[in-house]
Every structure is written in C-alpha cells, then in structure tokens.
C-alpha positions as MATLAB code, in Angstrom:
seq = 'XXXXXXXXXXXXXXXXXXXXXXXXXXXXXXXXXXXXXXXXXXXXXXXXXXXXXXXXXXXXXXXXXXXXXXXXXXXXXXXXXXXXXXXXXXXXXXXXXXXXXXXXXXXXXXXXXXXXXXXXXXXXXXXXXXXXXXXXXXXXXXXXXXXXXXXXXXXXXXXXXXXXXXXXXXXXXXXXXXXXXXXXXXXXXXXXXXXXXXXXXXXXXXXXXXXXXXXXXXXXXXXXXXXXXXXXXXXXXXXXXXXXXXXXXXXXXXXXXXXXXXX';
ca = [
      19.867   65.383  -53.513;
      19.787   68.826  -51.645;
      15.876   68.816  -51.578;
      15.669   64.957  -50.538;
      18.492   65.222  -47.933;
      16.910   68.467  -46.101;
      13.273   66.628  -46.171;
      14.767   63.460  -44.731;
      17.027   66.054  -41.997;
      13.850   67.536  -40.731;
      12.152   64.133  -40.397;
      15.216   62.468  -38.767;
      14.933   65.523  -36.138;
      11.430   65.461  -35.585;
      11.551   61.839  -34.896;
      14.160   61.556  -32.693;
      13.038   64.556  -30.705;
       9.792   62.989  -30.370;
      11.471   59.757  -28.993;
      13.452   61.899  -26.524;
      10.792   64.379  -25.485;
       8.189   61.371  -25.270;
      11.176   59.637  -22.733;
      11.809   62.429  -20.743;
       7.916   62.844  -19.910;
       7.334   58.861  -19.408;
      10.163   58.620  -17.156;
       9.595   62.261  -15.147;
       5.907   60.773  -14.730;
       7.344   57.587  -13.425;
       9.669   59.162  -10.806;
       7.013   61.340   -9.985;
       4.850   58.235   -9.330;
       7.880   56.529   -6.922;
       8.427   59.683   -4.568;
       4.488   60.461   -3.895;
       4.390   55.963   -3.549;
       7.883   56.197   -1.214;
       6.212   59.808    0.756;
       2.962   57.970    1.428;
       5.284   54.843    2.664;
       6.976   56.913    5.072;
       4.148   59.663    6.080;
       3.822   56.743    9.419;
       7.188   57.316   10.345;
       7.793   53.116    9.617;
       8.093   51.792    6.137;
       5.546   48.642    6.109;
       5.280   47.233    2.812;
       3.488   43.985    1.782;
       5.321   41.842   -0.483;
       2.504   40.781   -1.924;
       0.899   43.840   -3.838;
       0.329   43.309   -7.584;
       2.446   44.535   -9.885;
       0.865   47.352  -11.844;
      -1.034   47.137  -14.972;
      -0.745   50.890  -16.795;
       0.911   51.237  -20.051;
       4.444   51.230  -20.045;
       4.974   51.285  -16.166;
       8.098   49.066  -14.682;
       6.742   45.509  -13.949;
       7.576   46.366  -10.016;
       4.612   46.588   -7.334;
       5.399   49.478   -4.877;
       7.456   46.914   -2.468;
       9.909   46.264   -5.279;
       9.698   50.106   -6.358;
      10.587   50.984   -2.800;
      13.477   48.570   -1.819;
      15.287   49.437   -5.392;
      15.517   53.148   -5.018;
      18.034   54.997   -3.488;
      16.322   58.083   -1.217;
      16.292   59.541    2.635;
      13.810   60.977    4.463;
      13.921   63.826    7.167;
      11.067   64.429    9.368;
      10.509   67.968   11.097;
       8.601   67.901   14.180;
       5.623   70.558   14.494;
       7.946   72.914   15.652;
      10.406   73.193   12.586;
      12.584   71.334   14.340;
      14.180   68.213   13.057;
      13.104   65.227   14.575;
      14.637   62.168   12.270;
      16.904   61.428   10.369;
      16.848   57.960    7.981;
      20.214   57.920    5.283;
      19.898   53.655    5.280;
      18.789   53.404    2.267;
      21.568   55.334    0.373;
      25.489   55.639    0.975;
      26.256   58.564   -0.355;
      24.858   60.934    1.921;
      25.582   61.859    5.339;
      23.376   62.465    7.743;
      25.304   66.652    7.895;
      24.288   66.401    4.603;
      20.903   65.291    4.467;
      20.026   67.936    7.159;
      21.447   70.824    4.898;
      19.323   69.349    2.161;
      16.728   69.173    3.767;
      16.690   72.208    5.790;
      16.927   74.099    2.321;
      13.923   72.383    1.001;
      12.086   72.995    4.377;
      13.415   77.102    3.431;
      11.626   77.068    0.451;
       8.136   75.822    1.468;
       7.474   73.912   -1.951;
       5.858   70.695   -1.626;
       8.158   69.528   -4.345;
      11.319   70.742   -6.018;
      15.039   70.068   -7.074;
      18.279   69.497   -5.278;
      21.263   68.439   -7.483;
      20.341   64.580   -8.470;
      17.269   64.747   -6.068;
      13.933   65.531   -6.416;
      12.315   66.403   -3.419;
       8.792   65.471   -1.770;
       7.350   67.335    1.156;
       4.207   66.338    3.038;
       2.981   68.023    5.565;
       0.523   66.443    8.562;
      -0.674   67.089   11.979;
       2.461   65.486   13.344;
       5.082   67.009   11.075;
       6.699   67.526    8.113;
       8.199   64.505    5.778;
      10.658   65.391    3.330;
      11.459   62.266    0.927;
      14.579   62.855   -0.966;
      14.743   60.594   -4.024;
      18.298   59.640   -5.972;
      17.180   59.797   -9.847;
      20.855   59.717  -10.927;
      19.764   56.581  -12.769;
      17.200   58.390  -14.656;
      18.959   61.348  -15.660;
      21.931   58.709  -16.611;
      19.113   56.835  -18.894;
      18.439   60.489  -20.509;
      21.642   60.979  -21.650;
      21.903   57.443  -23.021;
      18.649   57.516  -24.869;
      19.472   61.075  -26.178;
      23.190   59.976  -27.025;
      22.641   56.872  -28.850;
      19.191   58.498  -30.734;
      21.686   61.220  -31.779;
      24.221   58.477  -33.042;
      21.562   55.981  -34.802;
      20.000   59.383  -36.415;
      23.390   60.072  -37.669;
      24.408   56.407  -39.292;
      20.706   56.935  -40.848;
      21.206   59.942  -42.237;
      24.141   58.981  -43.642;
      22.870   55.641  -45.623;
      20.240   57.753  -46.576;
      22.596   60.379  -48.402;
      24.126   57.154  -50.563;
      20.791   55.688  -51.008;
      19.525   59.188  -52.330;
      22.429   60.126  -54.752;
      22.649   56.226  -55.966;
      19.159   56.700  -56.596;
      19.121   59.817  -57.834;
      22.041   59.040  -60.470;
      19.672   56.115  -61.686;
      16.930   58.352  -62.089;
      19.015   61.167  -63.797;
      20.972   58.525  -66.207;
      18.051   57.957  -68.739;
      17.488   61.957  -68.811;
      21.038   62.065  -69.284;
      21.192   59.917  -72.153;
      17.947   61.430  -73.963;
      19.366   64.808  -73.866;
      22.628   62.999  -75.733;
      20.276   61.082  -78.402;
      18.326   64.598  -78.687;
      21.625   66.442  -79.128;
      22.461   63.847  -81.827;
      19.655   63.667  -83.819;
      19.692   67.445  -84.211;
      23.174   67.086  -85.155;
      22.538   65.060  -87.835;
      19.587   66.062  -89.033;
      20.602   69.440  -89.790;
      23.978   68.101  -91.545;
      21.168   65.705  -94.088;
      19.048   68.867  -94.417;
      22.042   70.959  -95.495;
      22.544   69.169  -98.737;
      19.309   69.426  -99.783;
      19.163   72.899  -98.822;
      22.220   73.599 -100.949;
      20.992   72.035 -103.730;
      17.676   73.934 -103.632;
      19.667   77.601 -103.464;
      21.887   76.068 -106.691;
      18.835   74.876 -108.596;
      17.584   78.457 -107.841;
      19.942   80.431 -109.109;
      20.400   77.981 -112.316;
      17.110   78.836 -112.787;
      17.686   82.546 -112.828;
      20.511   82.126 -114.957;
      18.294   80.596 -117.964;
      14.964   82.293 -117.502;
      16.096   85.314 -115.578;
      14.998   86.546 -112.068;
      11.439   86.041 -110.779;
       9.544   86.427 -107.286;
       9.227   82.845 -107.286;
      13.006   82.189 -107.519;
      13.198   85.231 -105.219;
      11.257   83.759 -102.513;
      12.679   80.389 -103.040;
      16.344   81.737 -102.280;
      15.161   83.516  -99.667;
      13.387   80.815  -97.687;
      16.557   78.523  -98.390;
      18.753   81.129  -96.892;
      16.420   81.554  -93.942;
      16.133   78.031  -92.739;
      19.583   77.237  -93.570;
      20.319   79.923  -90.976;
      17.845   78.432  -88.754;
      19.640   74.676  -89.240;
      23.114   76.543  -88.054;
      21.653   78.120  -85.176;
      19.904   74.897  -83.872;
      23.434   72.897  -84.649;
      24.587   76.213  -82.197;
      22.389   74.757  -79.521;
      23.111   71.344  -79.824;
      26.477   71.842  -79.108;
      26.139   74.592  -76.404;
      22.511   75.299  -75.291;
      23.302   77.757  -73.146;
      19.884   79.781  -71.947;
      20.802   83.259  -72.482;
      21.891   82.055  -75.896;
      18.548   80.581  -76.512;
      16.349   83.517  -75.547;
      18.599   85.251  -78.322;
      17.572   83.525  -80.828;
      14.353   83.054  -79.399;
      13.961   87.044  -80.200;
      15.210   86.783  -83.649;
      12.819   84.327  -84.580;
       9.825   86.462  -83.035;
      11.480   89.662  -84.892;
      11.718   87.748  -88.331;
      15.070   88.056  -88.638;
      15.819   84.432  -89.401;
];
C-alpha cells in the first residue's frame, strides 16, 4: 500500500503541476498577446478598431478578434511627449484608477526604461516612437484570479483522487493478499498434521527397534535404524516449531543445525 500510494503521490503531483505550469504559460502568452495587440491600438494616439476582424484561429486562443479583445479589458494608457514630459492621460477604460495614480504608475515605469515589466496587478507595455512614448497599462487581475482557481481546485480534485485511490489500493490489495493469506494457513496445516501421522509411525519404528535388540541383541543395523528415527523425529518437532511460530531468526537456527548435522 506504501509503495502503490507513493507511486500514485508522485504521479498525482507531476500531473497536476503540469496542468498548472502548462496554464500559467498559455495564459502569460495570451496576456502578452493583448498588451502588444492594445500598444499597437493606441501607438496613433486614437483607438480605431474594425468590428469586423476575424476571430483568430491558433490553438487554444479566446474566440475574440482584437476588437472584442480590446473593448473587454480593463487598461490605461499614458503618453510622454519627446521631452519626458507627460502629454495624456486616458483612465476610461478602467474605474479603479485615478488619473494621480496612473501618472505615478506610469512615471515609475517611464524610471525604469524597460519596455515591459510589473506593477502590482499590471503588466506594463512601453513603446517608444518618433512622437513619444506609450505606456499601456493592462489590469490582469482576472488572470491571476483564474491562477489561483485552477491551482486551488487542481489541488482539491488531486486530493479527493488520492484519496479513492488509497481505498481502491488497500481493497485491492487485501484481495490480492487474502489467497496468500489462506495458503500460508493450509501450508501451516498440512505440516501440522503431517508431522502428528508421521509420529506414530516413527514411534513404532524406534519400538520395533529396540524389540529387535532385545531378542537378537544390538547390531549397526538396529543402531542406525534408532538413530535415523531419533533424527527425523527431531526434525518433525522442529518443523511443527515453525508451523506454529516461523519466526526468521528461529529458522536460520535450525537452518545451521541441519548444515552442522546435528539433527
């Protein structure tokens, strides 16, 4: 159950960080993808945007052409003039930031110099042309939202899974161990029983052997003959020993008297 359960732990982890991982990239790419779309958009200073584009035909990609793409996100853009100085503001398209705010943003951004980065729940765009910089600022509070979900209920399905699997593995594994089980009993039986029938016998050869000395007096035949009987009636009490108890250290003992001869 131990062996199964850590074989089916490492697969339940690999898969479900290869579903995460494989989200996280796929949806990074696809943000990625909106903000340079939304930057080109707004590198003319006027958003014009025909209704009418085709949606896109890559694997996996939102069924949205870059109109629809555009009007669902939530971003602002500042424009610097050639100067460094700030030129426009445009917050319409979200409500949680000021315009204060979306100069501070932005005038950290402009700090850095990197044509893309990181601001809180933003991810930042710069493009820079004869007439400016544009700075696109784009809201992927959404995405980082759908990480969290994906990871969260991954984590939970992983766990319910894990945990039929540890009932499915020691049902099945008590199934599999039951007719073991049982012909360990049977073998611990029939030794039982066959060394009580080969006891009586046994006795009767040792009495038949000394009878036999008493009328025609002691020989090496009747010699040997007690001797043997004594020997493997020891042997029948040691293996009714392990039936009862095979314990291993107890077996290797007796395992060296039989090499040694003593039995």
């Amino acid at each position: 159950v131990v062996t199964a359960m850590a074989a089916i732990s490492v697969l339940i982890l690999l898969l479900l960080g290869a579903i995460n991982v494989a989200n996280f990239v796929i949806v990074g790419n696809q943000i990625d993808r909106n903000l340079q779309m939304i930057a080109a958009r707004e590198m003319g200073g006027e958003i014009q945007l025909p209704p009418n584009e085709p949606p896109p035909r890559r694997f996996l990609d939102p069924p949205k052409n870059a109109y629809d793409t555009v009007l669902s996100s939530n971003y602002f853009v500042v424009r610097y003039d050639p100067n460094g100085n700030i030129a426009d503001v445009d917050v319409s398209r979200i409500s949680s930031i000021s315009e204060d705010d979306a100069k501070g943003r932005a005038a950290l951004a402009y700090v850095r110099g990197q044509e893309s980065g990181r601001d809180g729940r933003f991810r930042y765009l710069a493009q820079t042309s004869p007439m400016g910089t544009t700075i696109v600022f784009l809201d992927t509070s959404g995405e980082r939202f759908s990480y969290l979900r994906i990871l969260l209920l991954s984590a939970g399905i992983g766990a319910v899974c894990w945990g039929l699997m540890l009932a499915l593995v020691i049902f099945l594994s008590r199934r599999a161990i039951r007719p073991i089980e049982e012909n360990i009993q049977r073998q611990k039986q029939f030794v039982t029983n066959a060394g009580h029938e080969i006891k009586t016998p046994l006795a009767i050869i040792q009495s038949n052997a000394e009878a036999l000395e008493l009328y025609q007096g002691e020989s090496k035949w009747s010699r040997n003959i007690k001797e043997q009987t004594q020997r493997l009636d020891g042997l029948m009490k040691h293996l009714l020993t392990l039936a009862r108890d095979p314990d291993l250290r107890k077996t290797m003992d007796l395992d060296a008297q039989w090499a040694a001869g003593d039995m």
